[in-house]
Structure formats: C-alpha cells, structure tokens
XYZ file of C-alpha atoms in Angstrom:
584
model
C -14.593 -18.317 6.132
C -15.995 -15.148 5.771
C -15.049 -11.683 7.798
C -18.279 -11.960 9.723
C -17.521 -15.456 10.778
C -13.882 -14.805 12.267
C -15.346 -11.209 13.868
C -17.862 -14.067 15.760
C -15.099 -16.470 16.569
C -13.503 -13.707 18.693
C -16.712 -12.204 20.067
C -17.884 -15.664 21.527
C -13.953 -16.506 22.919
C -14.458 -13.486 25.570
C -13.624 -15.722 28.354
C -10.996 -17.137 27.004
C -9.378 -13.871 25.983
C -9.863 -12.705 29.673
C -7.309 -15.020 30.718
C -3.148 -15.412 30.350
C -0.851 -17.648 28.487
C 0.117 -19.366 31.610
C -3.605 -19.865 32.910
C -4.420 -21.159 28.727
C -1.386 -23.538 28.831
C -2.163 -24.571 32.130
C -5.982 -25.047 31.471
C -5.147 -27.161 27.854
C -2.602 -29.574 30.080
C -4.339 -30.023 33.076
C -7.953 -31.112 30.112
C -5.887 -32.968 27.386
C -2.169 -33.518 28.982
C -1.255 -35.957 26.640
C -1.820 -33.542 23.058
C 1.082 -32.807 21.317
C 1.636 -28.719 21.701
C 5.075 -28.603 19.931
C 6.589 -31.097 17.657
C 10.969 -30.118 16.655
C 12.394 -30.872 12.965
C 16.418 -30.163 14.166
C 17.541 -31.046 10.807
C 13.693 -30.772 8.842
C 13.580 -34.518 8.382
C 13.915 -36.560 11.788
C 11.600 -35.815 14.679
C 13.369 -34.256 17.463
C 11.682 -33.220 20.755
C 7.908 -32.910 21.114
C 5.965 -31.812 24.015
C 2.873 -31.946 24.797
C 0.899 -29.674 27.145
C 1.319 -31.461 30.507
C 5.327 -31.815 29.853
C 5.383 -27.793 28.600
C 3.034 -26.709 32.089
C 5.936 -28.790 33.795
C 8.531 -27.349 32.234
C 7.950 -23.748 32.509
C 6.771 -24.139 36.064
C 10.181 -25.741 36.845
C 12.051 -22.734 35.126
C 9.957 -20.188 36.440
C 10.262 -21.681 40.120
C 14.311 -20.956 39.607
C 14.153 -17.051 38.277
C 10.758 -16.338 40.508
C 12.874 -13.792 42.421
C 13.361 -11.640 39.301
C 9.291 -11.099 39.059
C 9.002 -7.881 37.608
C 12.740 -7.999 35.749
C 13.947 -8.177 32.350
C 15.340 -11.664 30.736
C 17.062 -11.619 27.857
C 16.598 -14.789 26.197
C 19.513 -15.694 23.858
C 18.477 -19.009 21.931
C 18.403 -20.990 18.360
C 14.411 -21.782 17.151
C 13.708 -24.724 19.479
C 12.256 -26.426 22.359
C 14.129 -24.362 24.789
C 13.661 -21.173 23.588
C 9.756 -22.052 24.037
C 9.926 -23.267 28.001
C 12.108 -20.244 28.452
C 9.854 -18.073 26.834
C 7.055 -20.084 29.406
C 8.803 -20.125 32.195
C 9.183 -16.160 32.052
C 5.616 -15.528 31.660
C 4.744 -17.381 34.682
C 7.130 -16.190 36.695
C 5.681 -12.792 36.384
C 9.921 -12.396 34.808
C 9.499 -9.953 31.466
C 10.843 -11.823 28.578
C 13.088 -10.244 26.260
C 14.572 -12.577 22.721
C 17.109 -11.615 20.932
C 19.148 -12.937 18.347
C 21.544 -16.290 19.396
C 24.940 -15.263 18.979
C 26.733 -16.696 16.994
C 30.873 -16.209 15.908
C 29.556 -16.892 12.598
C 26.879 -14.150 12.263
C 28.352 -11.058 12.616
C 26.591 -8.408 14.494
C 24.605 -10.888 16.468
C 26.718 -10.194 20.566
C 26.107 -6.225 19.800
C 22.831 -6.470 18.598
C 22.364 -8.529 22.080
C 24.681 -6.195 23.873
C 22.303 -2.591 23.092
C 19.149 -4.829 23.325
C 20.182 -6.075 26.859
C 21.711 -2.397 27.054
C 18.199 -0.717 26.298
C 16.299 -2.967 27.958
C 18.316 -2.914 31.269
C 17.922 -6.567 31.629
C 18.791 -8.878 34.744
C 19.646 -11.911 33.510
C 20.252 -14.061 30.431
C 18.361 -17.389 30.175
C 20.000 -19.745 27.638
C 20.866 -23.678 26.695
C 23.506 -24.926 28.907
C 26.167 -25.223 25.586
C 25.580 -21.434 25.046
C 25.991 -20.285 28.101
C 29.158 -22.756 28.838
C 30.414 -20.527 25.969
C 29.731 -17.422 26.628
C 33.102 -16.836 28.362
C 35.584 -17.512 25.864
C 34.144 -17.870 22.248
C 30.900 -15.536 22.476
C 31.073 -12.810 25.486
C 35.042 -12.840 25.414
C 35.263 -9.007 26.608
C 34.724 -8.878 29.955
C 33.054 -4.987 30.655
C 29.924 -6.434 27.638
C 26.926 -6.008 29.366
C 25.842 -9.013 28.871
C 29.077 -10.235 30.604
C 28.089 -9.211 34.206
C 24.918 -10.335 34.224
C 23.941 -13.689 35.511
C 23.208 -17.236 32.875
C 20.822 -19.373 33.780
C 20.802 -22.482 31.799
C 17.506 -23.428 31.312
C 17.820 -26.973 30.608
C 19.599 -27.562 33.748
C 16.368 -26.416 34.790
C 13.356 -28.635 34.001
C 14.262 -32.244 35.536
C 12.320 -32.781 38.557
C 8.737 -32.142 39.293
C 7.232 -28.932 38.815
C 6.785 -26.812 41.020
C 3.702 -23.784 41.627
C 4.806 -20.836 39.463
C 4.861 -17.667 42.029
C 2.048 -16.294 43.384
C -0.043 -14.309 42.538
C 0.087 -15.406 38.412
C 0.528 -12.913 36.191
C -2.921 -10.412 35.455
C -3.768 -9.626 31.486
C -1.973 -5.545 32.153
C 0.741 -7.483 33.465
C 4.541 -6.528 31.336
C 5.127 -9.632 29.471
C 7.863 -9.075 26.688
C 9.580 -6.464 25.332
C 9.823 -7.410 21.774
C 12.223 -4.815 19.124
C 11.719 -4.259 15.633
C 13.443 -5.237 13.159
C 15.139 -1.643 12.770
C 14.746 -1.772 8.646
C 13.573 2.004 8.319
C 15.890 3.093 11.539
C 16.846 2.094 14.698
C 15.138 -0.836 17.008
C 12.623 0.326 18.996
C 11.743 -1.909 22.386
C 7.679 -2.089 22.132
C 6.217 -3.896 25.451
C 3.426 -6.150 25.385
C 1.373 -7.254 28.497
C -0.085 -10.156 28.843
C -3.427 -9.328 27.666
C -2.019 -8.250 24.053
C -0.494 -11.528 23.413
C -4.026 -13.235 24.329
C -6.007 -10.642 21.961
C -3.522 -10.848 18.720
C -3.767 -14.696 19.608
C -7.279 -15.178 19.269
C -7.406 -12.487 16.614
C -5.092 -14.939 14.573
C -6.963 -17.891 15.207
C -10.199 -16.883 14.512
C -9.731 -15.418 11.500
C -7.624 -18.325 10.800
C -10.506 -20.549 11.982
C -8.267 -23.169 13.247
C -9.521 -26.314 16.010
C -7.814 -27.939 18.410
C -7.114 -31.064 15.857
C -5.404 -28.363 13.316
C -1.536 -28.312 12.471
C 0.448 -26.164 11.363
C 4.258 -26.084 10.037
C 7.007 -22.607 10.424
C 10.489 -22.170 10.368
C 10.361 -18.204 11.067
C 12.698 -17.381 13.561
C 11.072 -17.349 17.113
C 12.862 -14.018 18.240
C 10.499 -12.138 15.384
C 6.939 -11.097 16.217
C 6.359 -13.026 12.733
C 7.381 -16.782 13.655
C 6.847 -15.465 17.919
C 3.191 -15.852 17.053
C 2.288 -17.414 14.452
C 4.561 -21.098 15.158
C 3.895 -20.499 19.391
C 1.659 -18.096 20.633
C -1.254 -18.261 18.506
C -1.166 -22.653 18.449
C -1.165 -22.758 22.650
C -4.226 -20.062 23.082
C -5.625 -22.705 20.266
C -4.524 -25.478 21.950
C -3.499 -27.081 18.596
C 0.275 -28.340 17.393
C 3.220 -26.348 15.841
C 5.707 -28.277 14.164
C 9.337 -26.014 13.679
C 11.588 -26.703 11.812
C 15.002 -24.215 12.283
C 15.187 -20.642 10.414
C 19.088 -22.154 8.460
C 17.727 -25.307 7.385
C 14.554 -23.761 5.312
C 17.742 -21.562 3.964
C 19.394 -24.548 2.888
C 16.696 -26.918 1.624
C 13.126 -25.115 1.632
C 11.941 -28.330 0.206
C 12.101 -30.045 3.811
C 9.857 -27.256 4.939
C 7.204 -28.128 2.516
C 8.181 -32.108 2.756
C 7.267 -31.204 6.653
C 3.771 -29.452 5.239
C 3.019 -33.241 3.385
C 4.692 -35.255 5.877
C 2.055 -33.882 9.279
C -0.617 -32.469 6.671
C -0.147 -29.278 8.289
C -3.246 -26.619 7.270
C -1.117 -23.381 8.050
C 2.294 -22.181 7.726
C 3.823 -19.483 5.512
C 7.007 -16.688 5.548
C 7.773 -13.646 3.872
C 7.086 -13.641 0.092
C 10.702 -14.394 -0.359
C 9.719 -18.095 1.454
C 7.859 -18.691 -1.886
C 10.735 -17.431 -4.604
C 13.151 -19.489 -2.679
C 10.173 -22.290 -3.103
C 10.373 -21.391 -6.414
C 13.489 -21.266 -7.057
C 15.428 -24.292 -4.653
C 13.304 -27.008 -5.143
C 13.619 -29.012 -8.422
C 10.666 -31.471 -10.106
C 12.172 -34.165 -8.812
C 11.713 -33.194 -4.956
C 8.229 -31.282 -6.166
C 6.425 -34.683 -7.083
C 6.680 -35.852 -3.507
C 4.915 -33.775 -2.393
C 1.118 -33.327 -1.257
C 0.271 -29.409 -0.356
C -3.014 -30.277 -0.726
C -4.387 -29.721 2.624
C -2.541 -26.529 2.931
C -5.492 -24.022 3.147
C -3.995 -21.359 5.131
C -0.945 -20.163 3.170
C 0.649 -16.602 5.268
C 1.760 -14.000 3.739
C 4.447 -11.135 5.656
C 6.457 -9.091 7.692
C 7.932 -8.076 4.196
C 6.344 -6.095 1.092
C 4.315 -8.303 -1.692
C 5.084 -8.900 -5.235
C 2.068 -10.792 -6.412
C 4.435 -12.598 -9.243
C 5.664 -14.135 -5.922
C 2.650 -15.415 -5.613
C 1.823 -16.203 -8.806
C 4.835 -18.001 -9.459
C 4.668 -20.026 -6.703
C 1.251 -21.498 -7.669
C 2.815 -22.464 -10.729
C 5.394 -23.931 -9.620
C 3.071 -26.162 -7.310
C -0.066 -26.532 -9.208
C 0.666 -30.333 -9.514
C 1.282 -30.736 -5.896
C -2.248 -29.658 -5.558
C -1.465 -26.187 -3.889
C -4.344 -24.028 -4.194
C -4.106 -20.451 -5.414
C -7.190 -19.796 -2.827
C -4.521 -21.212 -0.395
C -2.997 -16.977 0.280
C -3.728 -15.341 2.720
C -1.452 -11.876 2.637
C -1.463 -9.509 6.217
C -0.493 -6.686 7.137
C 0.931 -5.165 10.934
C 3.896 -4.174 12.510
C 5.625 -4.366 16.032
C 4.484 -1.826 17.750
C 0.836 -3.890 17.115
C 2.034 -7.131 18.347
C 2.895 -8.352 15.040
C -0.784 -8.452 12.721
C -3.331 -5.905 12.510
C -4.801 -6.686 9.429
C -5.382 -9.967 7.226
C -7.743 -11.835 4.238
C -10.361 -14.215 5.133
C -9.407 -17.366 4.809
C -9.630 -19.723 1.715
C -10.137 -15.734 -0.672
C -6.573 -16.018 -1.762
C -4.034 -12.869 -2.193
C -6.769 -10.224 -3.954
C -4.799 -8.869 -6.198
C -5.867 -5.357 -7.506
C -5.000 -2.799 -10.307
C -4.170 0.431 -10.045
C -3.260 3.166 -12.633
C 0.690 3.935 -11.517
C 0.152 7.843 -12.786
C -3.265 8.197 -10.481
C -1.092 6.261 -7.606
C 2.113 9.310 -7.830
C -1.006 11.902 -7.255
C -2.047 10.035 -4.615
C -4.972 8.479 -6.068
C -6.288 4.991 -5.990
C -7.701 4.296 -9.580
C -8.599 1.054 -10.767
C -7.101 -0.157 -14.215
C -6.160 -2.993 -16.799
C -2.643 -2.358 -16.583
C -0.760 -0.279 -13.767
C 0.691 -1.394 -10.786
C -0.827 -5.271 -9.205
C -1.226 -4.529 -5.673
C -1.964 -7.667 -3.221
C -4.723 -6.991 -1.029
C -3.673 -7.273 3.168
C -7.819 -7.884 3.979
C -9.750 -6.490 6.923
C -8.737 -5.131 9.852
C -8.294 -8.288 12.824
C -11.217 -8.082 16.073
C -12.159 -4.737 17.609
C -9.476 -3.078 15.356
C -9.892 0.456 13.383
C -7.703 0.884 9.944
C -7.864 5.048 9.192
C -6.398 6.528 6.237
C -4.984 10.232 7.550
C -4.156 12.963 5.493
C -0.379 13.302 7.481
C 0.276 16.640 7.522
C -3.291 17.981 7.566
C -4.355 14.973 9.942
C -7.390 14.430 8.596
C -9.510 11.374 6.784
C -8.673 10.523 3.654
C -11.394 10.807 1.168
C -12.212 7.234 -0.266
C -9.554 5.831 -2.290
C -7.055 8.419 -1.660
C -3.165 7.773 0.071
C -2.079 8.869 2.621
C -0.747 7.567 6.215
C -1.994 4.472 8.027
C -3.433 4.960 10.961
C -4.133 1.811 13.932
C -6.184 1.445 16.651
C -7.402 -1.521 19.037
C -6.617 -3.963 21.391
C -3.217 -4.952 20.087
C -1.637 -1.766 19.985
C 1.095 -1.183 22.224
C 1.171 1.137 24.716
C 3.910 3.388 23.643
C 8.493 2.696 22.882
C 9.904 0.927 26.244
C 11.438 4.102 27.698
C 11.721 6.422 24.637
C 9.214 9.225 25.239
C 9.948 11.352 22.248
C 9.425 8.712 19.750
C 6.442 7.301 21.700
C 4.480 10.679 21.002
C 4.983 10.895 17.593
C 3.814 7.704 16.873
C 1.329 6.920 19.221
C -0.515 9.568 19.907
C -1.979 10.698 16.737
C -5.432 11.900 16.464
C -7.368 13.373 14.152
C -7.231 17.547 13.702
C -10.720 17.684 12.838
C -13.016 15.274 15.343
C -9.782 14.783 18.212
C -10.817 11.059 17.715
C -7.123 8.618 19.074
C -5.109 7.652 19.960
C -4.010 6.132 16.827
C -0.678 4.561 16.222
C 1.039 6.182 13.182
C 2.676 3.262 11.530
C 4.190 5.701 8.767
C 3.441 3.550 5.962
C 1.028 4.823 2.923
C -1.729 3.257 1.836
C -5.382 3.045 1.022
C -8.940 1.444 1.935
C -10.651 -0.454 -0.997
C -13.986 -2.450 0.081
C -12.566 -2.059 3.088
C -9.644 -3.771 2.565
C -6.045 -2.464 3.386
C -3.503 -1.828 0.646
C -0.132 -0.285 1.445
C 2.394 1.276 -1.289
C 5.299 2.278 0.653
C 6.387 4.651 3.480
C 6.438 8.381 4.188
C 10.000 8.462 4.683
C 11.597 6.689 1.860
C 8.629 7.976 -0.492
C 10.676 9.176 -3.805
C 9.935 12.449 -5.163
C 10.636 13.321 -8.426
C 9.061 16.576 -10.748
C 6.326 16.463 -7.856
C 5.601 12.697 -8.507
C 5.502 10.096 -5.755
C 7.530 7.174 -6.888
C 7.092 4.060 -4.545
C 10.739 2.317 -3.563
C 8.505 -1.231 -4.341
C 6.949 -0.741 -7.678
C 10.861 0.798 -8.477
C 12.203 -2.310 -7.485
C 9.724 -4.753 -9.223
C 10.103 -3.352 -12.357
C 14.002 -3.226 -11.995
C 14.061 -7.188 -10.753
C 11.565 -7.987 -13.934
C 13.981 -6.224 -16.324
C 16.664 -8.941 -16.842
C 17.108 -12.566 -15.537
C 20.455 -11.498 -14.116
C 19.240 -10.532 -10.768
C 18.191 -11.839 -7.688
C 14.354 -11.273 -6.515
C 14.085 -9.409 -3.992
C 17.181 -8.463 -3.366
C 17.419 -4.455 -4.467
C 16.638 -1.154 -3.176
C 15.712 2.272 -4.221
C 15.870 5.357 -2.656
C 16.310 9.173 -3.703
C 19.414 11.296 -2.948
C 19.336 15.237 -3.988
C 19.643 16.781 -7.603
C 19.700 20.187 -8.989
C 16.278 21.274 -8.744
C 14.768 17.810 -7.584
C 15.362 14.086 -6.585
C 17.742 11.703 -7.916
C 17.225 7.879 -8.359
C 19.852 5.608 -7.377
C 18.918 1.626 -7.572
C 21.147 -0.995 -5.559
C 20.604 -4.638 -7.114
C 22.020 -7.784 -6.770
C 23.399 -9.466 -9.384
C 22.517 -13.515 -9.380
C 26.110 -15.770 -8.304
C 27.954 -16.018 -11.976
C 25.900 -13.128 -13.566
C 28.650 -10.046 -13.709
C 29.579 -10.568 -16.998
C 28.069 -8.263 -19.004
C 26.668 -5.807 -16.367
C 26.034 -2.881 -19.393
C 23.875 -4.808 -21.122
C 21.961 -5.339 -17.718
C 22.395 -1.493 -16.774
C 20.469 -0.411 -20.194
C 17.586 -3.482 -19.149
C 16.774 -2.275 -15.951
C 17.047 1.731 -17.035
C 14.227 0.653 -19.981
C 12.644 -0.709 -18.063
C 12.543 2.313 -15.081
C 11.976 4.712 -17.885
C 8.755 2.596 -18.881
C 7.098 1.724 -16.325
C 7.584 5.146 -13.767
C 8.473 7.985 -16.707
C 11.997 8.788 -14.793
C 15.290 7.876 -15.176
C 18.055 6.253 -12.553
C 20.311 8.787 -11.767
C 23.025 5.864 -10.604
C 22.650 1.949 -10.981
C 25.199 -0.106 -8.985
C 24.982 -3.695 -9.789
C 26.182 -5.859 -5.956
C 27.208 -9.396 -5.573
C 25.242 -11.681 -3.932
C 24.636 -11.008 -0.124
C 25.520 -7.601 -0.834
C 22.742 -5.659 -0.168
C 21.855 -4.296 3.471
C 18.859 -6.625 5.827
C 17.747 -7.008 8.936
C 17.758 -10.064 10.668
C 14.045 -10.201 9.069
C 15.037 -10.127 5.621
C 13.516 -6.777 5.186
C 15.578 -4.414 3.046
C 17.599 -1.352 4.643
C 17.597 1.239 1.959
C 18.354 4.134 5.006
C 22.302 2.178 4.977
C 22.086 1.718 1.249
C 21.190 5.305 1.116
C 23.778 5.746 3.325
C 26.062 3.222 2.225
C 25.575 5.350 -1.693
C 26.765 9.164 0.010
C 29.730 7.553 1.548
C 31.091 6.229 -1.528
C 31.035 2.302 0.229
C 28.904 0.428 -1.305
C 30.296 -2.695 -3.234
C 29.691 -2.795 -6.627
C 29.812 -6.287 -8.365
C 32.533 -4.732 -11.028
C 33.744 -1.306 -12.626
C 31.227 -1.183 -15.792
C 28.123 -1.181 -13.121
C 29.492 1.710 -10.770
C 27.753 4.344 -13.344
C-alpha cells in the first residue's frame, strides 16, 4: 500500500476522528454486538477470556458507574496484560477518569512497587484499580509499608464490578479535548516523565496507524507487548478498538519463555498484523527450533511492525532467512519511529515495502553527512510521517533546518504530539517548545534523536545526549554496539552498551557487553575480537571493555538499554563483570 492511499484513508475518516474511543466502542457494540473484540491466550496456547464489543461495552459501563465520582482525577491501573486491564482502561475512559498505567506490582520483579509508588505520587493518584487477586495482597506482600502512597489510596477490584447490567456512564461524556490518560516515558535516558494524552490524541494515533496498515474489520492482529507500554497499548488495544477488529493477546512472559507460541498464535488465528521490538525477532531466531518452525504458516502475516528500540538490519535479515520456509516474506517488515511524547508512533514504512535498508559511509556520518555507499553503516528506514505530521531535521545549536542529507535533531509537530509533560514546566519548555530561529515556525517537539531525511523517509542514527565524540568525530553508540555484537559468537545480541567517559584531551570509549550463558571461559579472546572490530569499523580504540554476565546490563521495563545508567555504574566502579580478565 502506498503512502498516498494511507493519507486518503485518514482524510475519509474525519467523522470518526471527531469521536472518542468510548463513542467508537459503543457504536461497534450497537452495530456488531457479537463481533469479537479481544481473545486472550493466558498460556499462549489455549483460548481464555473472549470479549465481544457488546460485552466490552457493558463491562466498561459497569466500571465507569462505580468510579464515576472520581471524574477528572487520576486512577493508577495495576494489572497484568489481560482482559481486566482492557476493561478497566475503558471504564476510566467512559467515566472521564484519567487512566495512569503502571507495571504490575510483583514480589518477583524488582523495582515494580517503587516505580508504581513514584508514578502514583507524581500523578497525584486518587484511586487504584486492580484485579481482586492483586488488591487482596496489597496489605501483605505487595504493599506492606502502610506509609506507602499506594496503601493510603482506595483500591477497586474491577473484576468484582462487572456483574449485572451495564449502566449509562456519567454525563456529559468525555470530549476530545479532555484528559484521557497519562503515560510515563520508559526512562531509558533519564527520569521517567508523565505525558498527558487527551481523548483526541488516542483517536488520532489509532486512526493514523489503521490508515497506514489499511486494516479492515475482518483483520486479526496478535500481540504480546506489555499493555502498560505505549507500543502494546496502541498496537494491541486502542488501534484494534478504533478499527472494530479482533486483537489476540498473549502475556509478555509467555513470549519471553516460549517465543514459538507467539508465532503459533499468528498461524492459528490467521493474523496479518503483529510485531514488536527488534529483540523479539532475534529472540525467535535463537529460541524457535527447526521442528517448531515446520509447524508454522506465516504466509498471511503481511505487516510485521518493528519499533520501540533501535533496529539492526542484520536482525531482520536473520529472521527472514530463518523463517522463509514458513512462508514469511521480508516485504512484511514495517519499521517505524515514535516516542511517548507523541502518543506512540510518528512515522512508519508503507505496508508491503519491507525494511527499506540503505547503506551510508561511516566517516561521512561521523561528520554529520548522509552519503550513500556500497559499504558502511546500514540503516533501516522509519518511513514517512503519519497523517498530518511534519518531520523537520534541525541544527540543534543554530535552530535552523539542516540542508538535505545532513544529520540534525529530529523535530516533530502534528496531532499526535502531547501538549507537554505532567507538571514539569521546565522540562516542557525545553522539549515541547521548539521554534525555528529563522522562520519562527513552531512549536515542534524536540525529540533529542539525531537523524536525517532521504526521499522524505526518516533515518535515525542516535541520540544527542549519548553521542560519542572522539577527536572531533561523531560516533554513534548503536553503530558501535552492532559491531561489537557481530564480532564474536559468545556475545548476546541486543545486550551491549557503548558510551564515553572523560579522557585526556578527548573522550574515551567504554563498552559493556553481556556474554551468552556458559561462554565466560575465554574473555581475552572475546575482548581481542571486540577491540579489532571496533578499530576496523570505527577507526578508534576502546579504552575499556567489560564483559558482563547475562542479565547484568541495566535496561528499562520495555527492554531498552539504559546507557546513562551503564555509564554511572562504570564511573562508580559498580559494574558486575563476568571475570577479572575481562575487567581491562
């Protein structure tokens, strides 16, 4: 499908975009009451809860009726990725209560309670919504500290609120300009910030994604991404609801343990839309056996979206090669670019056109120029901007547009962009108030990402704050990490960090890289391979190379590398190395 066709769909749906998600769901419930909205696979295999649009609408109304007195206040949603989360979210949207989703609090998952407490305090939550099983444990194992902000709030077990007949949700119904939810950034580059999204943001983002995917009411999608993350929320919940189609959802932990069940669900449910971060495709290549691949039919999977983290072309090529026998086509890959400050997705490749990989001269990239070459750094296109959005490549110092094929900061403006951060005026002024110095065009969202446009499509090369500058040359951490992980088979893909520390007259390059399990026996050999590859590919020497045990690298809850946390750990001397020989 062409970019022009997706824009035509966006323009045709002006009337639906004037509505809110509750109005759209109620419309589906009235016109197609028995059509399936959601199918949940608790173990990734057997069908569990299924919700028709009529049942979804009924349960949302029941929850809205119970919490309607909190209209305009914030509700913290603490759920696993399942049916209860979806009905609670819709109950909030119906009632005009502002939904704030947090990771499920778990004794097994370190930091989830503290993150939920921080979010609760920051957003000034007035109530907590949770399944009964979670709510019953709050005073014992989950929130034992009675001074915790979570312990002082009223808790509602929403699965106990959905019996009986649905009541009308409170009048007047929410409007497009009313606050719908606050989603928190991943914190991969610093402290997590709340991004308030209005009802109009949710509808516009969902419409933009549906238009680019050209999905229909008989389209089925399969997803596993956590529903409290923007990718999982929009891909698996809001966009299917907007389009009136079925979404099949399995828990994230099932995918991580048995990735073949994700692909098996795509096969069994004849799904044409599914995807996830780049690491998901690498995980399948490493974990799905040849026997399991022979049971798959991925020929109907025509839109394999990729996003939420930097995308390495070799990962997509490995997946396409490993699953070619299942009928999977590389043309299905659909990379995109987005951030929480712009709802979720800003740009996306046209469906059916593949990853759009192009090769650029490394040394030219280091000087800020994008020069195509036969060999060098290979970059995946993030496509054209969605809907009515504008992407600008701006010199972050002069605040003027960069010439064509020149690297600059990616600026965005359009209907998906939030109005600012939740009660952080200083951060908001820096990030959401970008104006071009020469033309005074604006305001733009300043993303902090570096990239360039080629034939109108966006290519992202790194982040400004993480850029490594050695003897005047720009070196991009993503590029170094990709080189490192290809240098030796003992290294775990997607589990490395490159950053700089102050040196003598310039910055020094430091690399942290996890080893595969059982591969810590020859650290000097591995380090030598890393050092040779960095010198060959980037023309610099690594000051320090630290090999880490599996799982030691700091990451966000969505799997992004926390390079600044890695750097802080290194400077404190607190990095857990795999062996003493590696600590040089």
